[in-house]
Amino acid sequence: MSASASASASASASVSPSASKSPSPSGGTGSVTATYKVESDWGAGFVASITVKNNGTTPISSWRVTWTWAGNQQISSGWNAGITSSGRTVTAVNMNYNGTIPPGGSTSFGFQGTYSGTNTAPTPSASGS
């Protein structure tokens, strides 16, 4: 039994440095990504979703996604994010219930929009803290 206790202490010791090493590299906030996906498009309107993923090593407690439309797209309603527009630039921020994302975890939000002409997909940029 003392060998077993010894092995446990040894395993504990090797886990400890690993745990203190994780937060050392510049955190996980620079590792937040956003992926845009058109769920449906009917010619003058569309539904899209954006998945926000924490690729870092530490949890984040809030996130922000921004993008700029290439055309005349406009958002008419959204869910799971606070979405605001200024001209062609859109900003989405987490709600109080989906701001925390663990390392390797993700959350998503969506919206319905309208357009005329082409519905070119934007390239969203994400950040977290």
mmCIF file of C-alpha atoms in Angstrom:
data_model
loop_
_atom_site.group_PDB
_atom_site.id
_atom_site.type_symbol
_atom_site.label_atom_id
_atom_site.label_comp_id
_atom_site.label_asym_id
_atom_site.label_seq_id
_atom_site.Cartn_x
_atom_site.Cartn_y
_atom_site.Cartn_z
ATOM 1 C CA MET A 1 0.000 0.000 0.000
ATOM 2 C CA SER A 2 2.840 2.376 0.631
ATOM 3 C CA ALA A 3 4.085 1.680 -2.934
ATOM 4 C CA SER A 4 0.648 2.609 -4.168
ATOM 5 C CA ALA A 5 0.655 5.827 -2.141
ATOM 6 C CA SER A 6 4.099 6.534 -3.486
ATOM 7 C CA ALA A 7 2.887 6.077 -7.078
ATOM 8 C CA SER A 8 -0.039 8.417 -6.399
ATOM 9 C CA ALA A 9 2.233 11.103 -5.057
ATOM 10 C CA SER A 10 4.443 10.643 -8.074
ATOM 11 C CA ALA A 11 1.500 10.943 -10.474
ATOM 12 C CA SER A 12 0.297 14.000 -8.585
ATOM 13 C CA ALA A 13 3.668 15.634 -8.886
ATOM 14 C CA SER A 14 3.755 15.133 -12.654
ATOM 15 C CA VAL A 15 0.215 16.531 -13.059
ATOM 16 C CA SER A 16 1.052 19.652 -11.069
ATOM 17 C CA PRO A 17 3.718 21.045 -13.418
ATOM 18 C CA SER A 18 1.430 20.370 -16.363
ATOM 19 C CA ALA A 19 -1.398 22.352 -14.731
ATOM 20 C CA SER A 20 0.859 25.310 -14.007
ATOM 21 C CA LYS A 21 2.276 25.147 -17.533
ATOM 22 C CA SER A 22 -1.121 25.489 -19.248
ATOM 23 C CA PRO A 23 -1.875 29.089 -18.276
ATOM 24 C CA SER A 24 1.685 30.229 -19.029
ATOM 25 C CA PRO A 25 1.490 30.375 -22.827
ATOM 26 C CA SER A 26 -0.373 33.566 -23.726
ATOM 27 C CA GLY A 27 -3.729 32.154 -22.605
ATOM 28 C CA GLY A 28 -6.526 31.019 -24.873
ATOM 29 C CA THR A 29 -8.001 34.365 -25.878
ATOM 30 C CA GLY A 30 -6.083 34.683 -29.150
ATOM 31 C CA SER A 31 -7.347 31.300 -30.238
ATOM 32 C CA VAL A 32 -11.035 32.010 -30.744
ATOM 33 C CA THR A 33 -12.357 31.325 -34.239
ATOM 34 C CA ALA A 34 -15.703 31.806 -35.958
ATOM 35 C CA THR A 35 -17.105 29.743 -38.823
ATOM 36 C CA TYR A 36 -19.924 31.083 -41.008
ATOM 37 C CA LYS A 37 -22.439 28.738 -42.651
ATOM 38 C CA VAL A 38 -25.500 29.460 -44.781
ATOM 39 C CA GLU A 39 -28.191 27.063 -43.571
ATOM 40 C CA SER A 40 -30.719 27.978 -46.279
ATOM 41 C CA ASP A 41 -31.044 30.542 -49.059
ATOM 42 C CA TRP A 42 -34.179 31.241 -51.088
ATOM 43 C CA GLY A 43 -32.985 33.981 -53.421
ATOM 44 C CA ALA A 44 -33.994 37.117 -51.513
ATOM 45 C CA GLY A 45 -33.427 35.852 -47.989
ATOM 46 C CA PHE A 46 -31.326 33.420 -46.024
ATOM 47 C CA VAL A 47 -30.642 31.827 -42.656
ATOM 48 C CA ALA A 48 -27.035 31.577 -41.465
ATOM 49 C CA SER A 49 -25.254 30.300 -38.393
ATOM 50 C CA ILE A 50 -21.872 31.100 -36.891
ATOM 51 C CA THR A 51 -19.990 28.717 -34.637
ATOM 52 C CA VAL A 52 -17.591 30.301 -32.139
ATOM 53 C CA LYS A 53 -14.854 27.918 -31.002
ATOM 54 C CA ASN A 54 -12.294 28.255 -28.224
ATOM 55 C CA ASN A 55 -9.116 26.646 -29.592
ATOM 56 C CA GLY A 56 -7.088 27.849 -26.614
ATOM 57 C CA THR A 57 -5.991 26.171 -23.413
ATOM 58 C CA THR A 58 -8.011 28.278 -20.963
ATOM 59 C CA PRO A 59 -11.755 28.980 -20.751
ATOM 60 C CA ILE A 60 -13.114 32.263 -22.060
ATOM 61 C CA SER A 61 -15.956 34.106 -20.350
ATOM 62 C CA SER A 62 -17.055 36.328 -23.233
ATOM 63 C CA TRP A 63 -16.721 36.496 -27.015
ATOM 64 C CA ARG A 64 -17.236 38.914 -29.904
ATOM 65 C CA VAL A 65 -17.562 38.201 -33.627
ATOM 66 C CA THR A 66 -17.379 40.859 -36.348
ATOM 67 C CA TRP A 67 -17.671 40.782 -40.111
ATOM 68 C CA THR A 68 -18.336 43.065 -43.066
ATOM 69 C CA TRP A 69 -20.872 42.198 -45.731
ATOM 70 C CA ALA A 70 -19.587 42.276 -49.319
ATOM 71 C CA GLY A 71 -23.061 43.080 -50.671
ATOM 72 C CA ASN A 72 -26.301 44.558 -49.403
ATOM 73 C CA GLN A 73 -27.191 41.828 -46.886
ATOM 74 C CA GLN A 74 -29.239 42.925 -43.889
ATOM 75 C CA ILE A 75 -30.101 40.994 -40.742
ATOM 76 C CA SER A 76 -33.783 40.950 -39.874
ATOM 77 C CA SER A 77 -33.652 38.786 -36.717
ATOM 78 C CA GLY A 78 -31.152 36.738 -34.729
ATOM 79 C CA TRP A 79 -30.804 34.338 -31.818
ATOM 80 C CA ASN A 80 -28.195 33.380 -29.194
ATOM 81 C CA ALA A 81 -26.213 36.641 -29.639
ATOM 82 C CA GLY A 82 -26.642 40.372 -29.330
ATOM 83 C CA ILE A 83 -26.296 41.472 -32.965
ATOM 84 C CA THR A 84 -25.803 45.073 -34.079
ATOM 85 C CA SER A 85 -25.057 46.581 -37.492
ATOM 86 C CA SER A 86 -23.399 49.800 -38.549
ATOM 87 C CA GLY A 87 -23.422 50.161 -42.314
ATOM 88 C CA ARG A 88 -22.085 46.879 -43.705
ATOM 89 C CA THR A 89 -20.200 45.975 -40.484
ATOM 90 C CA VAL A 90 -21.889 43.549 -38.089
ATOM 91 C CA THR A 91 -20.915 42.820 -34.479
ATOM 92 C CA ALA A 92 -22.261 39.903 -32.451
ATOM 93 C CA VAL A 93 -21.578 39.446 -28.734
ATOM 94 C CA ASN A 94 -22.442 36.625 -26.389
ATOM 95 C CA MET A 95 -25.585 36.502 -24.298
ATOM 96 C CA ASN A 96 -25.274 36.021 -20.530
ATOM 97 C CA TYR A 97 -25.968 32.285 -20.912
ATOM 98 C CA ASN A 98 -23.429 31.399 -23.656
ATOM 99 C CA GLY A 99 -20.358 33.565 -23.027
ATOM 100 C CA THR A 100 -18.294 30.928 -21.252
ATOM 101 C CA ILE A 101 -16.609 28.469 -23.598
ATOM 102 C CA PRO A 102 -14.223 25.838 -22.213
ATOM 103 C CA PRO A 103 -10.988 24.930 -24.036
ATOM 104 C CA GLY A 104 -11.935 22.976 -27.166
ATOM 105 C CA GLY A 105 -15.604 23.919 -26.741
ATOM 106 C CA SER A 106 -17.908 25.931 -28.950
ATOM 107 C CA THR A 107 -21.233 27.727 -29.093
ATOM 108 C CA SER A 108 -23.261 29.006 -32.002
ATOM 109 C CA PHE A 109 -25.708 31.727 -32.924
ATOM 110 C CA GLY A 110 -27.773 32.416 -35.975
ATOM 111 C CA PHE A 111 -29.797 34.957 -37.871
ATOM 112 C CA GLN A 112 -32.190 35.490 -40.725
ATOM 113 C CA GLY A 113 -31.349 38.046 -43.355
ATOM 114 C CA THR A 114 -32.345 39.543 -46.683
ATOM 115 C CA TYR A 115 -30.397 40.546 -49.771
ATOM 116 C CA SER A 116 -30.643 41.257 -53.485
ATOM 117 C CA GLY A 117 -28.048 40.307 -56.060
ATOM 118 C CA THR A 118 -25.471 37.929 -54.582
ATOM 119 C CA ASN A 119 -25.192 36.565 -51.054
ATOM 120 C CA THR A 120 -21.420 36.348 -50.703
ATOM 121 C CA ALA A 121 -20.369 34.723 -47.415
ATOM 122 C CA PRO A 122 -18.350 37.023 -45.145
ATOM 123 C CA THR A 123 -15.188 36.064 -43.288
ATOM 124 C CA PRO A 124 -15.932 36.536 -39.590
ATOM 125 C CA SER A 125 -13.284 37.524 -37.068
ATOM 126 C CA ALA A 126 -13.607 36.380 -33.444
ATOM 127 C CA SER A 127 -12.085 37.315 -30.111
ATOM 128 C CA GLY A 128 -12.613 36.179 -26.554
ATOM 129 C CA SER A 129 -11.562 37.074 -23.046
#
